[in-house]
Structures are given as C-alpha cells and as structure tokens.
Amino acid sequence: MEAIHSRVNLPTVLLSASTLIAIGLVQVWISRLAPAQRVVAFRYQGFVFVEFLLAVVCRYIWTRISDLWHPSRAIIILIMLLGMARFAVGPLTHTEPHIIITISSMCLATIIILSSLLGVFDVISYCICSRDENKYKTLKGCVCIVVTILLLTVERFIAEDIHITRINIPVAKDTGLEGLTIAQLSDVHLGPNVGRTKLLEIVELTNELDADIVVITGDLIDSSFDNLQFAVIPLANLKSKLGVFFVTGNHEYYTGDVDRWLLRLPDYGVQPLVNSRVKVLPTLYLAGLEDYQTRKMSYGNHTMDVHAALAGRDRGIPTIVLAHQPNAVLEAIHWSDVFLVLSGHTHAGQFFPITVPVYLMQPFFAGLYEPLPRVYVYVSSGTVYNWMPLRDIYPPEIVLFTLTT
C-alpha cells in the first residue's frame, strides 16, 4: 500500500481533477449562451486547444534544432512565437489582409511543415539509419529548414494563381439543358487572409467565363459583416444570366454573424439557398443545403434539412444540389432526379501534411466523382485558401461546368 501511495502525485491529481471540473463548468456556461455567442465561444475553445497543440509541436521542433547556430535558433524561436499568435491577431481583420496576419500565417505554416519534415526524418532515421536520435541531428535540422523554405516559396506562388477548371457533365437529350454553363466558386474565405483586392480578381475571372449560373458553395465569409462591409463590395459585380446563388459553409456560422450575412447578401445580388430550391429553368432545379455541421452546432433554428430542400419537386426535372461539405453529399445523391452535387470544404488538403488527414476523413476529397450511375459529384479544391496563404498539388480554382448530351 505504501508503494502505491508513493507513486501517487497528489498535486498532479488535484490539478487534473480541477482541470476536468473547469472544463465541465465551461461547457455548461457555453450551453446557456445565445446561438451566435455559443458558436463564437466554441471557436475560442478550439483556439485554446490548438494553441496547446502548437506549444507541444514547438517544443518538439526546439529539441531538434537546439544544436544549430545560435542566430538560426533565435529566428526559429521568433517564427514559433509569431505562428502561435496567428489566432490572437484575427481581430485585425478589415478590408485588406493586415501585414501582421499575413506574417503570422506564414509562420504558422512554417511550424506545421517544419515539424512534419522533422518527424519524417526522425522516423526514417530510427527505422533505417540509427536508433540514436542525436546522430546527424544538426544535419537533419538544416536539411528540414532548407526544404521548408523551398516549400513555402513554391506553395506561396501556387496559392495566388487561380486556375480555371473546365468540366463537362452529361445530361439527357430531352432536358434541353445542353450547353448550359455553371461557374462554381467555393471557400473564398473573405476575411483575415483574403481581402477586397483578391475578391475583385475572383469576380473579374468569373465574369470572363460568361456563365449562365454562378454558384458559391460555402465559406465565402470568414468574419463579421462590420469587419468586411467594404471588402465584400466587389461581390455585387458578379454577372450571370440566371442568377448568383449561395449556400452556407461552416465558417459562416463561426463568424457568429450568419443571420446578418444571409440578410445582406441579396443586396449584392447573391441569393442564399437555405434548405430551399429555385426553378432556374423550366427543366432545372437548383437546391441548396445549410452546412452539414449545423446539426452539431445547435445554432438557433439552423440545421441541414435535405427533405425541406428536395421534397415536393416536380418529377422528372433534373436537379443540381449545392452542399458545402462532402458528408452532406452522401444524403443528397440518393434523391430522385439529382444528377449533380457541387461541394467544397476540403481545400484538397491545401498543403502537406494537412493533405493526409483531410484525404482520410472525407468521403470525397477533390475533383469529379460518379458515386451512382449518371449521378456526379464535384468537390472544389477551393477558390482561395484558409488560415495560411499556401497551396501545393491542387491549385485554387474556379470551376466551369458545361452540360452536354
């Protein structure tokens, strides 16, 4: 019994118990907040968790580069501090990205890429070369830093080059839809890293396509209306013959200002589809779902409702569904007459190593799929980027769909 007691660290037990009680009390307090406040509180709670993970990762990086030349260590410490501050500088969001947010975002990306490369080298070293973690420690650190700098440089350039992706989607001859064009924007993330100038570029590129319909499949907005009321102005210049339509993504709810955005977007010529549909042509429905994550958020009356969007349609009329997250696609594709579902959310992982968990967690990753005969799903890799202005294998894209027979 004495041996058992000797192994029990009473301060640690008390600290653990106090932490669990504190977490429980915070959850009770959050559950009693108004919907908008609750979402913001959960977001800050997530930030605290991310900061803890970043602290662990930074500690790991330091153990691997501590033998480097002294000035190099000082620079890396500064990068780690700025990267960890990324979430704290979010309130600087305004019409254009603030230079501090941009620098902090790049530092955060540096932490992620550098720690991943160091981890890969450690695994290789352990399994193949030597189980002595100090062997070649300095060399591994230098190689990883050089590779990280190269990746950051290349991926930064890729992130700013928006590609036009052209996709043909087959439709039945008797629908009269042959030649109809649809331009898809997704995951613009207007906010901390994307401002008015970038949105203006996106609008100009989209208008050059002269699409019949323009759709925005979620995560258009990443801050409150007050912060972005001037940045969003170029959206009013989007042109299409049959309308511009929008569905919410998870980030619209994270702003805590989604209801205001849904009220204001029509002022810019953008029609939200909130678990609803519109008959854009006599032989075509366009339906839109609220974001899949609303089922877990308890954000007021907001919840994804496929039945509300798709039930009661005229039989035999082809339907296109807009659904931000690929998880929602799994429900939409089984409804009759649905032949195309447009989605986003994944950013195609955006850059390594984030690519790996995103690929494993999502039912559809990026690009065109045919999960059922003559039922197609397209997951956009995103029109811009999120959190960090980097892209690698899958560049940012605007997608132009042409219906063909």
mmCIF file with all atom_site columns, N, CA, C and O in Angstrom, residues 111-149:
data_model
loop_
_atom_site.group_PDB
_atom_site.id
_atom_site.type_symbol
_atom_site.label_atom_id
_atom_site.label_alt_id
_atom_site.label_comp_id
_atom_site.label_asym_id
_atom_site.label_entity_id
_atom_site.label_seq_id
_atom_site.pdbx_PDB_ins_code
_atom_site.Cartn_x
_atom_site.Cartn_y
_atom_site.Cartn_z
_atom_site.occupancy
_atom_site.B_iso_or_equiv
_atom_site.pdbx_formal_charge
_atom_site.auth_seq_id
_atom_site.auth_comp_id
_atom_site.auth_asym_id
_atom_site.auth_atom_id
_atom_site.pdbx_PDB_model_num
ATOM 1   N N  . ILE A 1 111 ? 5.740  26.339 -38.964 1.00 0.00 ? 111 ILE A N  1
ATOM 2   C CA . ILE A 1 111 ? 5.714  25.393 -37.840 1.00 0.00 ? 111 ILE A CA 1
ATOM 3   C C  . ILE A 1 111 ? 5.175  24.045 -38.295 1.00 0.00 ? 111 ILE A C  1
ATOM 4   O O  . ILE A 1 111 ? 5.745  22.981 -37.988 1.00 0.00 ? 111 ILE A O  1
ATOM 5   N N  . ILE A 1 112 ? 4.078  24.055 -39.031 1.00 0.00 ? 112 ILE A N  1
ATOM 6   C CA . ILE A 1 112 ? 3.439  22.816 -39.461 1.00 0.00 ? 112 ILE A CA 1
ATOM 7   C C  . ILE A 1 112 ? 4.334  22.019 -40.396 1.00 0.00 ? 112 ILE A C  1
ATOM 8   O O  . ILE A 1 112 ? 4.541  20.807 -40.217 1.00 0.00 ? 112 ILE A O  1
ATOM 9   N N  . ILE A 1 113 ? 4.895  22.689 -41.396 1.00 0.00 ? 113 ILE A N  1
ATOM 10  C CA . ILE A 1 113 ? 5.718  21.990 -42.382 1.00 0.00 ? 113 ILE A CA 1
ATOM 11  C C  . ILE A 1 113 ? 7.030  21.512 -41.764 1.00 0.00 ? 113 ILE A C  1
ATOM 12  O O  . ILE A 1 113 ? 7.445  20.362 -41.952 1.00 0.00 ? 113 ILE A O  1
ATOM 13  N N  . LEU A 1 114 ? 7.696  22.396 -41.007 1.00 0.00 ? 114 LEU A N  1
ATOM 14  C CA . LEU A 1 114 ? 8.985  22.029 -40.412 1.00 0.00 ? 114 LEU A CA 1
ATOM 15  C C  . LEU A 1 114 ? 8.847  20.866 -39.439 1.00 0.00 ? 114 LEU A C  1
ATOM 16  O O  . LEU A 1 114 ? 9.652  19.919 -39.472 1.00 0.00 ? 114 LEU A O  1
ATOM 17  N N  . SER A 1 115 ? 7.839  20.899 -38.581 1.00 0.00 ? 115 SER A N  1
ATOM 18  C CA . SER A 1 115 ? 7.647  19.807 -37.618 1.00 0.00 ? 115 SER A CA 1
ATOM 19  C C  . SER A 1 115 ? 7.349  18.491 -38.331 1.00 0.00 ? 115 SER A C  1
ATOM 20  O O  . SER A 1 115 ? 7.814  17.425 -37.903 1.00 0.00 ? 115 SER A O  1
ATOM 21  N N  . SER A 1 116 ? 6.606  18.558 -39.436 1.00 0.00 ? 116 SER A N  1
ATOM 22  C CA . SER A 1 116 ? 6.281  17.340 -40.185 1.00 0.00 ? 116 SER A CA 1
ATOM 23  C C  . SER A 1 116 ? 7.520  16.745 -40.828 1.00 0.00 ? 116 SER A C  1
ATOM 24  O O  . SER A 1 116 ? 7.742  15.526 -40.777 1.00 0.00 ? 116 SER A O  1
ATOM 25  N N  . LEU A 1 117 ? 8.351  17.599 -41.420 1.00 0.00 ? 117 LEU A N  1
ATOM 26  C CA . LEU A 1 117 ? 9.580  17.109 -42.038 1.00 0.00 ? 117 LEU A CA 1
ATOM 27  C C  . LEU A 1 117 ? 10.524 16.522 -40.993 1.00 0.00 ? 117 LEU A C  1
ATOM 28  O O  . LEU A 1 117 ? 11.134 15.461 -41.216 1.00 0.00 ? 117 LEU A O  1
ATOM 29  N N  . LEU A 1 118 ? 10.640 17.195 -39.863 1.00 0.00 ? 118 LEU A N  1
ATOM 30  C CA . LEU A 1 118 ? 11.483 16.664 -38.785 1.00 0.00 ? 118 LEU A CA 1
ATOM 31  C C  . LEU A 1 118 ? 10.970 15.309 -38.314 1.00 0.00 ? 118 LEU A C  1
ATOM 32  O O  . LEU A 1 118 ? 11.757 14.384 -38.060 1.00 0.00 ? 118 LEU A O  1
ATOM 33  N N  . GLY A 1 119 ? 9.643  15.179 -38.220 1.00 0.00 ? 119 GLY A N  1
ATOM 34  C CA . GLY A 1 119 ? 9.060  13.903 -37.815 1.00 0.00 ? 119 GLY A CA 1
ATOM 35  C C  . GLY A 1 119 ? 9.346  12.797 -38.809 1.00 0.00 ? 119 GLY A C  1
ATOM 36  O O  . GLY A 1 119 ? 9.687  11.664 -38.417 1.00 0.00 ? 119 GLY A O  1
ATOM 37  N N  . VAL A 1 120 ? 9.213  13.107 -40.108 1.00 0.00 ? 120 VAL A N  1
ATOM 38  C CA . VAL A 1 120 ? 9.504  12.116 -41.148 1.00 0.00 ? 120 VAL A CA 1
ATOM 39  C C  . VAL A 1 120 ? 10.969 11.685 -41.070 1.00 0.00 ? 120 VAL A C  1
ATOM 40  O O  . VAL A 1 120 ? 11.296 10.487 -41.126 1.00 0.00 ? 120 VAL A O  1
ATOM 41  N N  . PHE A 1 121 ? 11.879 12.645 -40.930 1.00 0.00 ? 121 PHE A N  1
ATOM 42  C CA . PHE A 1 121 ? 13.299 12.324 -40.829 1.00 0.00 ? 121 PHE A CA 1
ATOM 43  C C  . PHE A 1 121 ? 13.596 11.491 -39.589 1.00 0.00 ? 121 PHE A C  1
ATOM 44  O O  . PHE A 1 121 ? 14.418 10.569 -39.628 1.00 0.00 ? 121 PHE A O  1
ATOM 45  N N  . ASP A 1 122 ? 12.922 11.800 -38.488 1.00 0.00 ? 122 ASP A N  1
ATOM 46  C CA . ASP A 1 122 ? 13.142 11.023 -37.262 1.00 0.00 ? 122 ASP A CA 1
ATOM 47  C C  . ASP A 1 122 ? 12.708 9.574  -37.438 1.00 0.00 ? 122 ASP A C  1
ATOM 48  O O  . ASP A 1 122 ? 13.399 8.647  -36.998 1.00 0.00 ? 122 ASP A O  1
ATOM 49  N N  . VAL A 1 123 ? 11.567 9.364  -38.077 1.00 0.00 ? 123 VAL A N  1
ATOM 50  C CA . VAL A 1 123 ? 11.075 8.002  -38.304 1.00 0.00 ? 123 VAL A CA 1
ATOM 51  C C  . VAL A 1 123 ? 12.036 7.234  -39.208 1.00 0.00 ? 123 VAL A C  1
ATOM 52  O O  . VAL A 1 123 ? 12.388 6.074  -38.937 1.00 0.00 ? 123 VAL A O  1
ATOM 53  N N  . ILE A 1 124 ? 12.473 7.882  -40.295 1.00 0.00 ? 124 ILE A N  1
ATOM 54  C CA . ILE A 1 124 ? 13.408 7.234  -41.218 1.00 0.00 ? 124 ILE A CA 1
ATOM 55  C C  . ILE A 1 124 ? 14.720 6.911  -40.506 1.00 0.00 ? 124 ILE A C  1
ATOM 56  O O  . ILE A 1 124 ? 15.275 5.810  -40.638 1.00 0.00 ? 124 ILE A O  1
ATOM 57  N N  . SER A 1 125 ? 15.204 7.868  -39.750 1.00 0.00 ? 125 SER A N  1
ATOM 58  C CA . SER A 1 125 ? 16.462 7.673  -39.018 1.00 0.00 ? 125 SER A CA 1
ATOM 59  C C  . SER A 1 125 ? 16.352 6.533  -38.027 1.00 0.00 ? 125 SER A C  1
ATOM 60  O O  . SER A 1 125 ? 17.257 5.705  -37.893 1.00 0.00 ? 125 SER A O  1
ATOM 61  N N  . TYR A 1 126 ? 15.223 6.471  -37.343 1.00 0.00 ? 126 TYR A N  1
ATOM 62  C CA . TYR A 1 126 ? 15.029 5.436  -36.321 1.00 0.00 ? 126 TYR A CA 1
ATOM 63  C C  . TYR A 1 126 ? 14.930 4.053  -36.949 1.00 0.00 ? 126 TYR A C  1
ATOM 64  O O  . TYR A 1 126 ? 15.490 3.076  -36.437 1.00 0.00 ? 126 TYR A O  1
ATOM 65  N N  . CYS A 1 127 ? 14.208 3.960  -38.069 1.00 0.00 ? 127 CYS A N  1
ATOM 66  C CA . CYS A 1 127 ? 13.934 2.653  -38.674 1.00 0.00 ? 127 CYS A CA 1
ATOM 67  C C  . CYS A 1 127 ? 15.081 2.139  -39.544 1.00 0.00 ? 127 CYS A C  1
ATOM 68  O O  . CYS A 1 127 ? 15.284 0.925  -39.643 1.00 0.00 ? 127 CYS A O  1
ATOM 69  N N  . ILE A 1 128 ? 15.824 3.045  -40.164 1.00 0.00 ? 128 ILE A N  1
ATOM 70  C CA . ILE A 1 128 ? 16.802 2.614  -41.162 1.00 0.00 ? 128 ILE A CA 1
ATOM 71  C C  . ILE A 1 128 ? 18.238 2.888  -40.731 1.00 0.00 ? 128 ILE A C  1
ATOM 72  O O  . ILE A 1 128 ? 19.101 2.010  -40.806 1.00 0.00 ? 128 ILE A O  1
ATOM 73  N N  . CYS A 1 129 ? 18.471 4.100  -40.306 1.00 0.00 ? 129 CYS A N  1
ATOM 74  C CA . CYS A 1 129 ? 19.869 4.501  -40.085 1.00 0.00 ? 129 CYS A CA 1
ATOM 75  C C  . CYS A 1 129 ? 20.379 4.146  -38.694 1.00 0.00 ? 129 CYS A C  1
ATOM 76  O O  . CYS A 1 129 ? 21.328 3.398  -38.539 1.00 0.00 ? 129 CYS A O  1
ATOM 77  N N  . SER A 1 130 ? 19.723 4.710  -37.703 1.00 0.00 ? 130 SER A N  1
ATOM 78  C CA . SER A 1 130 ? 20.237 4.539  -36.355 1.00 0.00 ? 130 SER A CA 1
ATOM 79  C C  . SER A 1 130 ? 19.156 4.868  -35.348 1.00 0.00 ? 130 SER A C  1
ATOM 80  O O  . SER A 1 130 ? 18.308 5.718  -35.594 1.00 0.00 ? 130 SER A O  1
ATOM 81  N N  . ARG A 1 131 ? 19.162 4.205  -34.239 1.00 0.00 ? 131 ARG A N  1
ATOM 82  C CA . ARG A 1 131 ? 18.200 4.497  -33.178 1.00 0.00 ? 131 ARG A CA 1
ATOM 83  C C  . ARG A 1 131 ? 18.734 5.556  -32.216 1.00 0.00 ? 131 ARG A C  1
ATOM 84  O O  . ARG A 1 131 ? 18.093 5.885  -31.227 1.00 0.00 ? 131 ARG A O  1
ATOM 85  N N  . ASP A 1 132 ? 19.878 6.061  -32.521 1.00 0.00 ? 132 ASP A N  1
ATOM 86  C CA . ASP A 1 132 ? 20.444 7.167  -31.741 1.00 0.00 ? 132 ASP A CA 1
ATOM 87  C C  . ASP A 1 132 ? 19.879 8.471  -32.287 1.00 0.00 ? 132 ASP A C  1
ATOM 88  O O  . ASP A 1 132 ? 20.241 8.917  -33.375 1.00 0.00 ? 132 ASP A O  1
ATOM 89  N N  . GLU A 1 133 ? 18.940 9.089  -31.552 1.00 0.00 ? 133 GLU A N  1
ATOM 90  C CA . GLU A 1 133 ? 18.252 10.279 -32.063 1.00 0.00 ? 133 GLU A CA 1
ATOM 91  C C  . GLU A 1 133 ? 19.177 11.478 -32.217 1.00 0.00 ? 133 GLU A C  1
ATOM 92  O O  . GLU A 1 133 ? 18.859 12.436 -32.913 1.00 0.00 ? 133 GLU A O  1
ATOM 93  N N  . ASN A 1 134 ? 20.352 11.433 -31.587 1.00 0.00 ? 134 ASN A N  1
ATOM 94  C CA . ASN A 1 134 ? 21.287 12.548 -31.695 1.00 0.00 ? 134 ASN A CA 1
ATOM 95  C C  . ASN A 1 134 ? 22.209 12.446 -32.914 1.00 0.00 ? 134 ASN A C  1
ATOM 96  O O  . ASN A 1 134 ? 22.882 13.401 -33.264 1.00 0.00 ? 134 ASN A O  1
ATOM 97  N N  . LYS A 1 135 ? 22.205 11.261 -33.548 1.00 0.00 ? 135 LYS A N  1
ATOM 98  C CA . LYS A 1 135 ? 23.081 11.073 -34.698 1.00 0.00 ? 135 LYS A CA 1
ATOM 99  C C  . LYS A 1 135 ? 22.554 11.899 -35.874 1.00 0.00 ? 135 LYS A C  1
ATOM 100 O O  . LYS A 1 135 ? 21.378 11.847 -36.211 1.00 0.00 ? 135 LYS A O  1
ATOM 101 N N  . TYR A 1 136 ? 23.416 12.648 -36.498 1.00 0.00 ? 136 TYR A N  1
ATOM 102 C CA . TYR A 1 136 ? 23.067 13.508 -37.628 1.00 0.00 ? 136 TYR A CA 1
ATOM 103 C C  . TYR A 1 136 ? 21.990 14.550 -37.262 1.00 0.00 ? 136 TYR A C  1
ATOM 104 O O  . TYR A 1 136 ? 21.280 15.053 -38.118 1.00 0.00 ? 136 TYR A O  1
ATOM 105 N N  . LYS A 1 137 ? 21.860 14.873 -35.972 1.00 0.00 ? 137 LYS A N  1
ATOM 106 C CA . LYS A 1 137 ? 20.809 15.779 -35.524 1.00 0.00 ? 137 LYS A CA 1
ATOM 107 C C  . LYS A 1 137 ? 20.921 17.149 -36.197 1.00 0.00 ? 137 LYS A C  1
ATOM 108 O O  . LYS A 1 137 ? 19.932 17.691 -36.701 1.00 0.00 ? 137 LYS A O  1
ATOM 109 N N  . THR A 1 138 ? 22.120 17.692 -36.227 1.00 0.00 ? 138 THR A N  1
ATOM 110 C CA . THR A 1 138 ? 22.309 19.018 -36.830 1.00 0.00 ? 138 THR A CA 1
ATOM 111 C C  . THR A 1 138 ? 22.042 18.985 -38.328 1.00 0.00 ? 138 THR A C  1
ATOM 112 O O  . THR A 1 138 ? 21.395 19.881 -38.880 1.00 0.00 ? 138 THR A O  1
ATOM 113 N N  . LEU A 1 139 ? 22.546 17.930 -38.986 1.00 0.00 ? 139 LEU A N  1
ATOM 114 C CA . LEU A 1 139 ? 22.344 17.806 -40.431 1.00 0.00 ? 139 LEU A CA 1
ATOM 115 C C  . LEU A 1 139 ? 20.862 17.704 -40.765 1.00 0.00 ? 139 LEU A C  1
ATOM 116 O O  . LEU A 1 139 ? 20.368 18.368 -41.695 1.00 0.00 ? 139 LEU A O  1
ATOM 117 N N  . LYS A 1 140 ? 20.115 16.897 -40.020 1.00 0.00 ? 140 LYS A N  1
ATOM 118 C CA . LYS A 1 140 ? 18.674 16.740 -40.260 1.00 0.00 ? 140 LYS A CA 1
ATOM 119 C C  . LYS A 1 140 ? 17.950 18.072 -40.071 1.00 0.00 ? 140 LYS A C  1
ATOM 120 O O  . LYS A 1 140 ? 17.067 18.431 -40.859 1.00 0.00 ? 140 LYS A O  1
ATOM 121 N N  . GLY A 1 141 ? 18.333 18.801 -39.024 1.00 0.00 ? 141 GLY A N  1
ATOM 122 C CA . GLY A 1 141 ? 17.702 20.088 -38.779 1.00 0.00 ? 141 GLY A CA 1
ATOM 123 C C  . GLY A 1 141 ? 17.935 21.063 -39.919 1.00 0.00 ? 141 GLY A C  1
ATOM 124 O O  . GLY A 1 141 ? 17.001 21.736 -40.372 1.00 0.00 ? 141 GLY A O  1
ATOM 125 N N  . CYS A 1 142 ? 19.165 21.109 -40.422 1.00 0.00 ? 142 CYS A N  1
ATOM 126 C CA . CYS A 1 142 ? 19.483 22.025 -41.522 1.00 0.00 ? 142 CYS A CA 1
ATOM 127 C C  . CYS A 1 142 ? 18.738 21.653 -42.797 1.00 0.00 ? 142 CYS A C  1
ATOM 128 O O  . CYS A 1 142 ? 18.197 22.523 -43.495 1.00 0.00 ? 142 CYS A O  1
ATOM 129 N N  . VAL A 1 143 ? 18.711 20.358 -43.113 1.00 0.00 ? 143 VAL A N  1
ATOM 130 C CA . VAL A 1 143 ? 18.012 19.893 -44.320 1.00 0.00 ? 143 VAL A CA 1
ATOM 131 C C  . VAL A 1 143 ? 16.533 20.235 -44.245 1.00 0.00 ? 143 VAL A C  1
ATOM 132 O O  . VAL A 1 143 ? 15.931 20.730 -45.215 1.00 0.00 ? 143 VAL A O  1
ATOM 133 N N  . CYS A 1 144 ? 15.922 19.989 -43.102 1.00 0.00 ? 144 CYS A N  1
ATOM 134 C CA . CYS A 1 144 ? 14.482 20.257 -42.942 1.00 0.00 ? 144 CYS A CA 1
ATOM 135 C C  . CYS A 1 144 ? 14.180 21.746 -43.075 1.00 0.00 ? 144 CYS A C  1
ATOM 136 O O  . CYS A 1 144 ? 13.153 22.129 -43.659 1.00 0.00 ? 144 CYS A O  1
ATOM 137 N N  . ILE A 1 145 ? 15.051 22.585 -42.544 1.00 0.00 ? 145 ILE A N  1
ATOM 138 C CA . ILE A 1 145 ? 14.840 24.031 -42.645 1.00 0.00 ? 145 ILE A CA 1
ATOM 139 C C  . ILE A 1 145 ? 14.929 24.480 -44.099 1.00 0.00 ? 145 ILE A C  1
ATOM 140 O O  . ILE A 1 145 ? 14.094 25.268 -44.571 1.00 0.00 ? 145 ILE A O  1
ATOM 141 N N  . VAL A 1 146 ? 15.919 23.980 -44.833 1.00 0.00 ? 146 VAL A N  1
ATOM 142 C CA . VAL A 1 146 ? 16.073 24.354 -46.240 1.00 0.00 ? 146 VAL A CA 1
ATOM 143 C C  . VAL A 1 146 ? 14.865 23.897 -47.051 1.00 0.00 ? 146 VAL A C  1
ATOM 144 O O  . VAL A 1 146 ? 14.310 24.665 -47.864 1.00 0.00 ? 146 VAL A O  1
ATOM 145 N N  . VAL A 1 147 ? 14.435 22.652 -46.846 1.00 0.00 ? 147 VAL A N  1
ATOM 146 C CA . VAL A 1 147 ? 13.277 22.125 -47.580 1.00 0.00 ? 147 VAL A CA 1
ATOM 147 C C  . VAL A 1 147 ? 12.014 22.915 -47.231 1.00 0.00 ? 147 VAL A C  1
ATOM 148 O O  . VAL A 1 147 ? 11.186 23.213 -48.102 1.00 0.00 ? 147 VAL A O  1
ATOM 149 N N  . THR A 1 148 ? 11.872 23.282 -45.966 1.00 0.00 ? 148 THR A N  1
ATOM 150 C CA . THR A 1 148 ? 10.715 24.071 -45.543 1.00 0.00 ? 148 THR A CA 1
ATOM 151 C C  . THR A 1 148 ? 10.678 25.417 -46.266 1.00 0.00 ? 148 THR A C  1
ATOM 152 O O  . THR A 1 148 ? 9.626  25.847 -46.756 1.00 0.00 ? 148 THR A O  1
ATOM 153 N N  . ILE A 1 149 ? 11.816 26.080 -46.360 1.00 0.00 ? 149 ILE A N  1
ATOM 154 C CA . ILE A 1 149 ? 11.883 27.374 -47.052 1.00 0.00 ? 149 ILE A CA 1
ATOM 155 C C  . ILE A 1 149 ? 11.506 27.217 -48.524 1.00 0.00 ? 149 ILE A C  1
ATOM 156 O O  . ILE A 1 149 ? 10.748 28.026 -49.078 1.00 0.00 ? 149 ILE A O  1
#
